[in-house]
Amino acid sequence: MHNIKDLRKNLETYKKKFKDRNIDFNSNNFNKIDKINRELIAKKEKLENEKKSLSKKKDKLNFDKSKDISNEIEKILESQKKTQKELNSIIEVLPNIPHQDVPVGKSEKENKLIKKVGTIKSFNFTTKSHVELGVKNNNIDFETATKLSGSRFVVLRDKFALLERALINFMLDIHVNQFKYTEISPPLIVNEDVMYGTGQLPKFREDQFEIKFENSTQKKFLIPTAEVVLTNLVRKSNIDIKDLPQRFVASTPCFRKEAGSYGKDTKGMIRQHQFYKVELVSIVDPKNCILELDRMLSCAEEILIKLEIPYQVVLLSSGDMGFSAEKTFDIEAWIPSEKKYREISSCSSCGTFQGRRMGAKYKSQNGNEFVGTLNGSGLAVGRLMISLLENNQNEDGSISIPNNLKKYMNNLDKI
RNA sequence: GGAGAGGUGGCCGAGUGGUUGAAGGCGCACGCUUGGAAAGCGUGUAAACGGGAAACUGUUUCGAGGGUUCGAAUCCCUCUCUCUCCGCCA
């Protein structure tokens, strides 16, 4: 969410920045409605002032007049509410403004490669995809999952289920012990305003799983990422600046409808309706956002380094970034079966965009300011598993366990 | 699910129709005092939105929304959340 005063003042700059994000912002329309809205407010307040002074006199002779004013106010208020609503619906779907570091571009084609890390293994046999590696003992079982839940779900069995759990614990331990994130076990179902706070609503409602509670008028949602709950931990609060930064990590299932991605990544575990993800969130003094983003990125990278999985880091262009982000790094892990890098983490600074939506502030000398927020996967468990399985496969179809992971895998060398 | 109690400022807490944005306290900030600190004393201390270059100023806000009234923190309705007791239950 943007500061409306700032938006009003720098309308054309904003318009240009939105264009970099492929958003056509109708600034004339905004201007028009904003103006009407403010006029109505001014008119209303003038009448309210009149009414107030009449009421203070407690003079019976003025009661009728006061009543008239009340009626007039009510009329104005009604149309003011309408324009306010209209104005809000324009503003709340406007994405964040790209940071100056972000390359301008229409799509992922303009993303900037930052670095490649690790060496891609050359196999002296024909490699298998994770699906082929998993179907062997039914350890990756899509058939049963389809019976239970439909497409884009999976059942993991035996050592593969263990591997998933091992990866989660491995990552959590690193982020908690080495990088001092606070571990959180959050709810997976949240209220509508929480989804609004991080920017999933109102624009991306069709991507969310909505839940209906009996006898409740309130809408609830399954979280599409732990970013939603972790970031909103500070919603509507006023934090002392000395208590910043705050860093949270959680492993949670994530639920996504994947609407609009029919036919995309249909084979395998790349794109599921439900998957585990270890998520990192930082709440910071806004001026430290970009610095914190670098730190967060290196926390996520550490996982791949320790597991010896080759990866590359990409700085997203303005056209490829998510709604709330001002700057985003993607980490992409090497997937041998596809002979390409695939996104395994996305680390974003959101500036004060979410802080403003959530009403999360901190106390500083200049008064109360909105906090900066960052989120990043550290990492997506399903995709990490895919890349680990494929990169560490042996000719016989077994998978070697990386040294650093062994203690989480009951000291197995291979599975 | 049944019965009850309650949501007031950063926090605690008074307040049942009329200068109440809201007593009192805690906390915080500044000043005085002190060799220094503590205590003490004094002063100040909400946010959002509108207008203004600024000083400043207007309006709103006592869980949320609606209603009654010339006037609502205070009365009525709906919703929501928290707490206590009972029931059920992982």
Short mmCIF file of C-alpha atoms (C1' of nucleotides) in Angstrom, two decimals:
data_model
loop_
_atom_site.label_atom_id
_atom_site.label_comp_id
_atom_site.label_asym_id
_atom_site.label_seq_id
_atom_site.Cartn_x
_atom_site.Cartn_y
_atom_site.Cartn_z
CA MET A 1 0.00 0.00 0.00
CA HIS A 2 1.23 3.43 -0.87
CA ASN A 3 1.11 6.63 1.11
CA ILE A 4 -1.74 8.49 -0.56
CA LYS A 5 -0.19 11.90 0.10
CA ASP A 6 2.98 10.81 -1.62
CA LEU A 7 1.02 9.27 -4.46
CA ARG A 8 -0.96 12.47 -4.93
CA LYS A 9 2.19 14.58 -4.98
CA ASN A 10 4.23 12.42 -7.36
CA LEU A 11 1.47 11.03 -9.51
CA GLU A 12 3.38 10.94 -12.78
CA THR A 13 6.47 9.34 -11.24
CA TYR A 14 4.29 6.62 -9.78
CA LYS A 15 2.53 6.15 -13.09
CA LYS A 16 5.85 5.61 -14.80
CA LYS A 17 7.03 3.15 -12.14
CA PHE A 18 3.82 1.18 -12.40
CA LYS A 19 4.34 1.01 -16.13
CA ASP A 20 7.70 -0.66 -15.47
CA ARG A 21 5.68 -3.32 -13.69
CA ASN A 22 3.29 -3.70 -16.62
CA ILE A 23 0.52 -1.91 -14.75
CA ASP A 24 -1.38 0.82 -16.52
CA PHE A 25 -2.38 3.25 -13.80
CA ASN A 26 -5.20 5.60 -14.67
CA SER A 27 -3.91 8.66 -12.85
CA ASN A 28 -6.59 10.96 -14.20
CA ASN A 29 -9.30 8.81 -12.75
CA PHE A 30 -7.50 8.62 -9.43
CA ASN A 31 -7.08 12.38 -9.39
CA LYS A 32 -10.72 12.94 -10.14
CA ILE A 33 -12.04 10.66 -7.42
CA ASP A 34 -9.49 11.84 -4.90
CA LYS A 35 -10.53 15.43 -5.49
CA ILE A 36 -14.24 14.69 -5.14
CA ASN A 37 -13.53 12.71 -2.02
CA ARG A 38 -11.62 15.50 -0.37
CA GLU A 39 -14.24 18.05 -1.27
CA LEU A 40 -16.91 15.91 0.35
CA ILE A 41 -14.78 15.52 3.47
CA ALA A 42 -14.27 19.26 3.74
CA LYS A 43 -17.97 19.91 3.28
CA LYS A 44 -18.89 17.33 5.86
CA GLU A 45 -16.45 18.64 8.42
CA LYS A 46 -17.70 22.18 8.05
CA LEU A 47 -21.22 21.03 8.84
CA GLU A 48 -20.04 18.89 11.71
CA ASN A 49 -18.31 21.89 13.20
CA GLU A 50 -21.53 23.89 12.93
CA LYS A 51 -23.50 21.15 14.55
CA LYS A 52 -21.03 20.81 17.36
CA SER A 53 -21.19 24.46 18.31
CA LEU A 54 -25.00 24.39 18.19
CA SER A 55 -25.05 21.37 20.41
CA LYS A 56 -22.78 23.03 22.94
CA LYS A 57 -25.25 25.88 23.39
CA LYS A 58 -27.92 23.44 24.55
CA ASP A 59 -30.47 25.90 23.34
CA LYS A 60 -33.83 24.31 22.55
CA LEU A 61 -34.43 26.86 19.81
CA ASN A 62 -31.56 25.42 17.82
CA PHE A 63 -32.52 21.77 18.04
CA ASP A 64 -34.48 21.76 14.80
CA LYS A 65 -31.67 23.43 12.95
CA SER A 66 -29.24 20.94 14.34
CA LYS A 67 -31.44 18.12 13.15
CA ASP A 68 -31.44 19.57 9.66
CA ILE A 69 -27.68 19.70 9.67
CA SER A 70 -27.54 16.09 10.82
CA ASN A 71 -29.64 15.03 7.85
CA GLU A 72 -27.45 17.00 5.51
CA ILE A 73 -24.33 15.42 6.97
CA GLU A 74 -25.77 11.99 6.55
CA LYS A 75 -26.36 12.59 2.86
CA ILE A 76 -22.84 13.86 2.29
CA LEU A 77 -21.35 11.07 4.35
CA GLU A 78 -23.08 8.48 2.23
CA SER A 79 -21.58 9.72 -1.00
CA GLN A 80 -18.22 10.34 0.65
CA LYS A 81 -18.14 6.71 1.76
CA LYS A 82 -18.82 5.68 -1.79
CA THR A 83 -15.96 7.72 -3.24
CA GLN A 84 -13.69 6.59 -0.41
CA LYS A 85 -14.45 2.99 -1.24
CA GLU A 86 -13.82 3.64 -4.90
CA LEU A 87 -10.53 5.34 -4.05
CA ASN A 88 -9.46 2.45 -1.82
CA SER A 89 -10.24 -0.11 -4.48
CA ILE A 90 -7.89 1.76 -6.80
CA ILE A 91 -5.04 2.07 -4.31
CA GLU A 92 -5.10 -1.35 -2.71
CA VAL A 93 -4.42 -3.16 -5.97
CA LEU A 94 -1.42 -1.01 -6.87
CA PRO A 95 1.83 -2.97 -6.54
CA ASN A 96 4.95 -1.80 -4.76
CA ILE A 97 7.38 0.53 -6.54
CA PRO A 98 10.60 -1.15 -7.77
CA HIS A 99 13.76 -0.19 -5.92
CA GLN A 100 16.39 1.76 -7.90
CA ASP A 101 18.60 -1.37 -8.05
CA VAL A 102 15.95 -3.28 -9.99
CA PRO A 103 16.50 -3.68 -13.74
CA VAL A 104 13.59 -2.35 -15.76
CA GLY A 105 12.05 -4.99 -17.96
CA LYS A 106 8.82 -6.51 -19.11
CA SER A 107 9.43 -10.09 -18.03
CA GLU A 108 11.88 -12.66 -16.73
CA LYS A 109 13.93 -12.12 -19.87
CA GLU A 110 15.31 -8.92 -18.36
CA ASN A 111 16.29 -10.58 -15.08
CA LYS A 112 19.92 -10.10 -14.21
CA LEU A 113 22.17 -13.05 -13.42
CA ILE A 114 24.13 -12.24 -10.28
CA LYS A 115 26.24 -15.35 -9.83
CA LYS A 116 26.56 -19.08 -10.33
CA VAL A 117 27.76 -21.21 -7.42
CA GLY A 118 28.91 -24.84 -7.32
CA THR A 119 29.81 -27.16 -10.14
CA ILE A 120 27.32 -29.09 -12.15
CA LYS A 121 28.07 -32.78 -11.88
CA SER A 122 28.62 -34.71 -15.08
CA PHE A 123 27.12 -38.19 -14.90
CA ASN A 124 28.56 -41.12 -16.81
CA PHE A 125 25.12 -42.70 -17.05
CA THR A 126 21.68 -41.60 -18.17
CA THR A 127 20.13 -39.58 -15.36
CA LYS A 128 16.60 -40.05 -14.14
CA SER A 129 14.08 -37.43 -13.11
CA HIS A 130 12.88 -37.33 -9.52
CA VAL A 131 9.65 -38.94 -10.64
CA GLU A 132 11.51 -41.90 -12.11
CA LEU A 133 13.67 -42.12 -9.01
CA GLY A 134 10.62 -42.08 -6.77
CA VAL A 135 8.21 -44.39 -8.50
CA LYS A 136 10.67 -47.27 -8.04
CA ASN A 137 9.37 -48.27 -4.61
CA ASN A 138 6.31 -46.15 -4.82
CA ASN A 139 8.14 -43.64 -2.64
CA ILE A 140 6.68 -40.82 -4.70
CA ASP A 141 3.09 -41.84 -5.24
CA PHE A 142 0.93 -39.61 -7.40
CA GLU A 143 -1.65 -42.29 -8.11
CA THR A 144 -2.73 -42.65 -4.52
CA ALA A 145 -2.59 -38.90 -4.00
CA THR A 146 -4.96 -38.45 -6.93
CA LYS A 147 -7.36 -40.92 -5.35
CA LEU A 148 -7.22 -39.02 -2.08
CA SER A 149 -7.15 -35.42 -3.21
CA GLY A 150 -6.95 -35.01 -6.98
CA SER A 151 -4.21 -33.64 -9.16
CA ARG A 152 -1.22 -31.68 -7.90
CA PHE A 153 -0.93 -33.62 -4.65
CA VAL A 154 1.59 -36.26 -3.70
CA VAL A 155 2.09 -39.05 -1.18
CA LEU A 156 5.66 -39.57 -0.03
CA ARG A 157 6.62 -42.87 1.56
CA ASP A 158 9.31 -44.36 3.71
CA LYS A 159 12.81 -42.85 3.22
CA PHE A 160 11.41 -40.15 0.96
CA ALA A 161 9.06 -39.01 3.72
CA LEU A 162 12.03 -39.14 6.07
CA LEU A 163 14.05 -37.05 3.62
CA GLU A 164 11.39 -34.36 3.59
CA ARG A 165 11.38 -34.23 7.38
CA ALA A 166 15.17 -34.28 7.49
CA LEU A 167 15.47 -31.35 5.12
CA ILE A 168 13.03 -29.31 7.20
CA ASN A 169 14.92 -29.95 10.43
CA PHE A 170 18.26 -29.37 8.76
CA MET A 171 17.18 -25.98 7.46
CA LEU A 172 15.46 -24.89 10.65
CA ASP A 173 18.54 -25.72 12.69
CA ILE A 174 20.77 -23.64 10.46
CA HIS A 175 18.49 -20.62 10.48
CA VAL A 176 17.89 -20.80 14.21
CA ASN A 177 21.38 -21.67 15.44
CA GLN A 178 23.63 -20.11 12.85
CA PHE A 179 21.56 -17.11 11.75
CA LYS A 180 19.57 -16.44 14.92
CA TYR A 181 16.08 -16.50 13.50
CA THR A 182 13.34 -17.14 16.06
CA GLU A 183 11.45 -20.33 15.29
CA ILE A 184 7.68 -19.97 15.08
CA SER A 185 4.95 -22.56 14.86
CA PRO A 186 2.10 -20.51 13.41
CA PRO A 187 -1.56 -21.10 12.54
CA LEU A 188 -2.13 -22.23 8.97
CA ILE A 189 -5.55 -20.63 8.77
CA VAL A 190 -5.81 -16.86 8.89
CA ASN A 191 -8.36 -14.07 8.71
CA GLU A 192 -9.08 -11.96 5.69
CA ASP A 193 -7.32 -8.85 7.01
CA VAL A 194 -4.13 -10.81 7.59
CA MET A 195 -4.13 -11.83 3.93
CA TYR A 196 -4.75 -8.21 3.06
CA GLY A 197 -1.79 -7.13 5.19
CA THR A 198 0.80 -8.98 3.14
CA GLY A 199 -0.91 -8.22 -0.17
CA GLN A 200 -2.52 -11.54 -1.14
CA LEU A 201 -5.88 -9.80 -0.94
CA PRO A 202 -7.82 -8.27 -2.51
CA LYS A 203 -6.05 -8.74 -5.84
CA PHE A 204 -5.16 -12.43 -5.74
CA ARG A 205 -8.26 -13.93 -4.19
CA GLU A 206 -8.58 -16.56 -6.90
CA ASP A 207 -5.22 -18.06 -5.90
CA GLN A 208 -6.29 -18.67 -2.29
CA PHE A 209 -8.07 -21.54 -0.60
CA GLU A 210 -10.97 -20.08 1.31
CA ILE A 211 -12.40 -21.83 4.36
CA LYS A 212 -15.91 -21.55 5.70
CA PHE A 213 -16.49 -21.88 9.41
CA GLU A 214 -19.91 -22.91 10.60
CA ASN A 215 -21.96 -19.98 11.96
CA SER A 216 -19.34 -17.44 11.08
CA THR A 217 -19.60 -14.47 8.81
CA GLN A 218 -15.85 -14.14 8.73
CA LYS A 219 -13.83 -15.57 5.90
CA LYS A 220 -10.73 -17.60 6.62
CA PHE A 221 -7.93 -18.69 4.33
CA LEU A 222 -5.32 -21.41 4.21
CA ILE A 223 -1.95 -19.70 4.10
CA PRO A 224 -0.26 -19.76 0.66
CA THR A 225 3.08 -19.17 2.42
CA ALA A 226 4.29 -18.67 5.98
CA GLU A 227 5.23 -15.15 4.91
CA VAL A 228 1.61 -14.27 5.60
CA VAL A 229 1.61 -15.33 9.25
CA LEU A 230 5.20 -14.46 10.10
CA THR A 231 4.99 -10.94 8.70
CA ASN A 232 1.63 -10.33 10.34
CA LEU A 233 3.06 -11.25 13.74
CA VAL A 234 3.73 -7.53 14.09
CA ARG A 235 0.47 -6.28 12.59
CA LYS A 236 -1.14 -3.35 14.38
CA SER A 237 1.73 -3.00 16.79
CA ASN A 238 4.15 -0.26 17.68
CA ILE A 239 7.64 -1.64 18.18
CA ASP A 240 10.45 0.06 20.00
CA ILE A 241 13.27 0.66 17.52
CA LYS A 242 15.74 -1.07 19.82
CA ASP A 243 13.71 -4.27 19.38
CA LEU A 244 14.45 -4.28 15.64
CA PRO A 245 15.35 -6.23 13.63
CA GLN A 246 13.08 -9.15 14.40
CA ARG A 247 13.74 -12.34 12.47
CA PHE A 248 11.35 -15.27 12.23
CA VAL A 249 11.56 -18.70 10.65
CA ALA A 250 8.87 -21.33 10.29
CA SER A 251 8.30 -24.52 8.40
CA THR A 252 4.72 -24.79 7.24
CA PRO A 253 2.66 -26.41 4.56
CA CYS A 254 1.64 -23.90 1.90
CA PHE A 255 -1.63 -24.09 0.01
CA ARG A 256 -2.09 -22.67 -3.45
CA LYS A 257 -4.80 -23.05 -6.02
CA GLU A 258 -2.35 -22.49 -8.87
CA ALA A 259 -5.20 -21.00 -10.83
CA GLY A 260 -4.02 -20.01 -14.28
CA SER A 261 -1.20 -22.49 -14.38
CA TYR A 262 -3.16 -25.35 -15.92
CA GLY A 263 -0.88 -27.46 -18.03
CA LYS A 264 2.23 -25.93 -16.48
CA ASP A 265 4.62 -28.29 -14.67
CA THR A 266 2.01 -31.02 -14.55
CA LYS A 267 4.50 -33.83 -14.16
CA GLY A 268 6.31 -34.33 -10.89
CA MET A 269 6.43 -32.37 -7.67
CA ILE A 270 7.43 -28.99 -9.05
CA ARG A 271 4.02 -27.35 -8.76
CA GLN A 272 1.68 -28.70 -6.09
CA HIS A 273 -1.44 -27.44 -4.31
CA GLN A 274 0.26 -28.25 -1.03
CA PHE A 275 3.94 -28.19 -0.19
CA TYR A 276 6.26 -27.54 2.72
CA LYS A 277 8.37 -24.44 2.80
CA VAL A 278 10.80 -23.07 5.34
CA GLU A 279 10.20 -19.35 5.36
CA LEU A 280 12.33 -16.48 6.61
CA VAL A 281 10.85 -13.12 7.59
CA SER A 282 12.58 -9.99 8.87
CA ILE A 283 10.97 -6.94 10.41
CA VAL A 284 13.42 -4.04 10.17
CA ASP A 285 14.03 -0.34 10.27
CA PRO A 286 13.11 0.54 6.65
CA LYS A 287 16.47 2.10 5.91
CA ASN A 288 18.10 -1.31 6.50
CA CYS A 289 15.87 -3.18 4.05
CA ILE A 290 18.37 -3.64 1.25
CA LEU A 291 21.15 -4.65 3.64
CA GLU A 292 18.85 -7.16 5.29
CA LEU A 293 17.90 -8.54 1.90
CA ASP A 294 21.54 -9.41 1.23
CA ARG A 295 21.77 -11.09 4.59
CA MET A 296 18.60 -13.08 4.01
CA LEU A 297 19.81 -14.17 0.59
CA SER A 298 23.03 -15.50 2.05
CA CYS A 299 21.07 -17.40 4.74
CA ALA A 300 19.09 -19.15 2.02
CA GLU A 301 22.19 -19.79 -0.08
CA GLU A 302 23.89 -21.41 2.89
CA ILE A 303 21.50 -24.34 2.66
CA LEU A 304 22.45 -25.12 -0.91
CA ILE A 305 26.13 -24.67 -0.17
CA LYS A 306 25.95 -27.11 2.74
CA LEU A 307 24.06 -29.61 0.59
CA GLU A 308 26.47 -29.08 -2.29
CA ILE A 309 23.77 -28.31 -4.79
CA PRO A 310 24.74 -26.03 -7.69
CA TYR A 311 22.64 -22.91 -8.03
CA GLN A 312 22.45 -19.45 -9.49
CA VAL A 313 21.16 -16.17 -8.11
CA VAL A 314 19.05 -13.88 -10.25
CA LEU A 315 17.92 -10.30 -9.63
CA LEU A 316 14.36 -10.03 -10.88
CA SER A 317 13.41 -7.32 -13.33
CA SER A 318 10.57 -4.89 -12.61
CA GLY A 319 8.16 -6.91 -14.73
CA ASP A 320 8.82 -10.21 -12.98
CA MET A 321 8.49 -9.18 -9.34
CA GLY A 322 5.69 -10.05 -6.97
CA PHE A 323 3.02 -7.59 -5.94
CA SER A 324 4.46 -6.48 -2.59
CA ALA A 325 8.16 -6.59 -3.46
CA GLU A 326 10.45 -3.65 -4.14
CA LYS A 327 13.46 -5.87 -4.89
CA THR A 328 13.69 -9.62 -5.31
CA PHE A 329 16.45 -12.17 -5.66
CA ASP A 330 15.53 -15.62 -6.88
CA ILE A 331 17.74 -18.58 -6.10
CA GLU A 332 17.54 -21.27 -8.74
CA ALA A 333 18.83 -24.79 -8.14
CA TRP A 334 20.16 -27.05 -10.87
CA ILE A 335 17.72 -29.72 -12.01
CA PRO A 336 19.62 -32.36 -14.05
CA SER A 337 16.53 -33.93 -15.68
CA GLU A 338 15.49 -30.57 -17.10
CA LYS A 339 19.06 -29.42 -17.69
CA LYS A 340 18.20 -26.04 -16.24
CA TYR A 341 17.98 -24.03 -13.07
CA ARG A 342 14.60 -23.87 -11.31
CA GLU A 343 13.41 -21.41 -8.72
CA ILE A 344 13.87 -22.78 -5.23
CA SER A 345 13.77 -19.55 -3.26
CA SER A 346 12.58 -16.01 -3.66
CA CYS A 347 13.90 -13.35 -1.28
CA SER A 348 12.18 -10.00 -1.34
CA SER A 349 12.34 -6.67 0.37
CA CYS A 350 8.92 -5.09 0.58
CA GLY A 351 10.02 -1.77 2.04
CA THR A 352 7.17 -0.27 4.05
CA PHE A 353 4.55 -1.56 1.61
CA GLN A 354 3.29 -4.36 3.87
CA GLY A 355 4.02 -2.42 7.06
CA ARG A 356 1.55 0.21 5.93
CA ARG A 357 -1.08 -2.37 4.98
CA MET A 358 -0.70 -4.10 8.33
CA GLY A 359 -0.49 -0.98 10.47
CA ALA A 360 2.85 -2.16 11.85
CA LYS A 361 4.95 0.71 13.16
CA TYR A 362 8.04 1.40 15.16
CA LYS A 363 8.85 4.27 17.44
CA SER A 364 11.66 6.55 16.33
CA GLN A 365 12.78 10.09 17.05
CA ASN A 366 10.75 11.34 14.08
CA GLY A 367 7.63 9.80 15.56
CA ASN A 368 5.99 6.58 14.50
CA GLU A 369 7.00 5.08 11.17
CA PHE A 370 5.94 1.98 9.33
CA VAL A 371 8.32 -0.97 9.60
CA GLY A 372 10.16 -2.53 6.69
CA THR A 373 9.45 -6.18 5.95
CA LEU A 374 11.31 -8.89 4.07
CA ASN A 375 10.51 -12.44 3.27
CA GLY A 376 12.34 -15.28 1.63
CA SER A 377 12.14 -19.00 1.24
CA GLY A 378 14.87 -20.77 2.98
CA LEU A 379 14.04 -23.01 1.11
CA ALA A 380 11.05 -24.57 -0.65
CA VAL A 381 11.20 -28.14 0.64
CA GLY A 382 9.58 -29.98 -2.27
CA ARG A 383 11.78 -28.36 -4.88
CA LEU A 384 14.87 -28.77 -2.73
CA MET A 385 14.06 -32.45 -2.48
CA ILE A 386 13.72 -32.71 -6.24
CA SER A 387 17.10 -31.14 -6.83
CA LEU A 388 18.76 -33.20 -4.09
CA LEU A 389 17.35 -36.45 -5.45
CA GLU A 390 18.39 -35.71 -9.00
CA ASN A 391 21.81 -34.22 -8.28
CA ASN A 392 22.82 -37.03 -5.92
CA GLN A 393 21.50 -40.00 -7.86
CA ASN A 394 23.62 -43.05 -8.57
CA GLU A 395 23.51 -45.36 -11.56
CA ASP A 396 21.50 -47.97 -9.62
CA GLY A 397 18.81 -45.43 -8.80
CA SER A 398 19.91 -44.94 -5.20
CA ILE A 399 20.49 -41.47 -3.82
CA SER A 400 23.58 -40.50 -1.85
CA ILE A 401 22.93 -38.43 1.26
CA PRO A 402 25.16 -35.33 1.55
CA ASN A 403 27.46 -35.39 4.58
CA ASN A 404 25.81 -32.48 6.35
CA LEU A 405 22.40 -34.13 6.11
CA LYS A 406 23.34 -37.58 7.35
CA LYS A 407 22.67 -36.97 11.01
CA TYR A 408 19.13 -35.92 10.07
CA MET A 409 18.73 -39.14 8.01
CA ASN A 410 19.51 -41.63 10.76
CA ASN A 411 23.11 -41.67 9.48
CA LEU A 412 22.17 -43.34 6.22
CA ASP A 413 24.72 -43.00 3.41
CA LYS A 414 22.21 -43.56 0.69
CA ILE A 415 18.54 -44.32 0.18
"C1'" G B 1 -22.88 -26.56 22.66
"C1'" G B 2 -25.09 -24.19 27.70
"C1'" A B 3 -24.51 -20.08 31.52
"C1'" G B 4 -22.17 -15.63 32.81
"C1'" A B 5 -18.45 -11.39 32.65
"C1'" G B 6 -15.95 -8.06 29.81
"C1'" G B 7 -13.23 -5.15 25.48
"C1'" U B 8 -11.55 2.71 27.27
"C1'" G B 9 -4.73 6.07 25.40
"C1'" G B 10 2.20 2.60 25.16
"C1'" C B 11 0.25 -0.12 29.75
"C1'" C B 12 -3.10 -0.26 34.18
"C1'" G B 13 -7.65 1.93 35.29
"C1'" A B 14 -12.08 5.69 36.36
"C1'" G B 15 -16.18 7.06 33.89
"C1'" U B 16 -24.34 5.01 32.74
"C1'" G B 17 -26.74 11.05 27.85
"C1'" G B 18 -24.08 17.48 27.42
"C1'" U B 19 -16.85 21.85 27.28
"C1'" U B 20 -14.62 13.77 28.29
"C1'" G B 21 -9.56 13.13 23.82
"C1'" A B 22 -11.36 11.17 28.05
"C1'" A B 23 -9.88 11.61 35.94
"C1'" G B 24 -5.96 8.90 38.52
"C1'" G B 25 -1.65 5.87 38.19
"C1'" C B 26 2.53 3.50 35.64
"C1'" G B 27 5.80 4.20 31.75
"C1'" C B 28 8.37 7.67 28.62
"C1'" A B 29 10.69 12.75 27.44
"C1'" C B 30 12.53 17.37 29.10
"C1'" G B 31 13.75 20.68 33.19
"C1'" C B 32 14.93 21.74 38.46
"C1'" U B 33 17.49 19.43 42.51
"C1'" U B 34 22.53 16.35 43.29
"C1'" G B 35 29.63 15.63 43.44
"C1'" G B 36 27.01 11.60 40.62
"C1'" A B 37 22.78 8.53 40.82
"C1'" A B 38 18.11 7.38 43.13
"C1'" A B 39 14.18 9.75 45.37
"C1'" G B 40 11.56 14.32 45.10
"C1'" C B 41 9.41 18.50 42.46
"C1'" G B 42 7.74 20.81 37.77
"C1'" U B 43 6.34 20.45 32.58
"C1'" G B 44 4.99 17.59 28.58
"C1'" U B 45 3.34 12.92 26.51
"C1'" A B 46 -2.30 9.22 21.07
"C1'" A B 47 -3.41 8.16 16.25
"C1'" A B 48 -5.78 8.78 11.49
"C1'" C B 49 -7.59 12.06 7.95
"C1'" G B 50 -8.52 17.19 5.87
"C1'" G B 51 -6.60 22.50 5.23
"C1'" G B 52 -1.75 25.23 5.49
"C1'" A B 53 4.99 26.67 3.03
"C1'" A B 54 5.01 26.72 8.25
"C1'" A B 55 3.39 28.18 12.99
"C1'" C B 56 -1.02 26.19 13.41
"C1'" U B 57 -5.85 24.45 12.67
"C1'" G B 58 -10.59 21.38 11.61
"C1'" U B 59 -12.83 16.52 11.90
"C1'" U B 60 -12.88 11.61 13.54
"C1'" U B 61 -11.56 7.67 16.90
"C1'" C B 62 -13.39 4.58 24.01
"C1'" G B 63 -13.49 -3.73 19.92
"C1'" A B 64 -16.35 -3.27 14.61
"C1'" G B 65 -20.80 -1.84 12.15
"C1'" G B 66 -25.73 0.07 12.43
"C1'" G B 67 -29.80 2.63 15.34
"C1'" U B 68 -32.20 6.15 19.07
"C1'" U B 69 -31.20 11.55 20.33
"C1'" C B 70 -30.53 18.46 19.20
"C1'" G B 71 -26.28 15.73 21.64
"C1'" A B 72 -23.61 8.82 22.78
"C1'" A B 73 -17.60 5.93 25.77
"C1'" U B 74 -22.42 6.08 28.33
"C1'" C B 75 -29.14 3.73 25.81
"C1'" C B 76 -30.79 -0.19 21.79
"C1'" C B 77 -29.51 -3.96 17.79
"C1'" U B 78 -25.96 -7.04 14.99
"C1'" C B 79 -21.12 -8.89 14.58
"C1'" U B 80 -16.30 -9.88 16.62
"C1'" C B 81 -12.67 -11.01 20.28
"C1'" U B 82 -11.12 -12.18 25.39
"C1'" C B 83 -12.07 -14.33 30.22
"C1'" U B 84 -14.78 -17.67 33.97
"C1'" C B 85 -17.90 -22.00 34.96
"C1'" C B 86 -20.31 -26.45 32.83
"C1'" G B 87 -20.51 -30.04 28.70
"C1'" C B 88 -17.84 -32.38 24.61
"C1'" C B 89 -13.12 -33.51 22.61
"C1'" A B 90 -7.32 -34.15 20.00
#
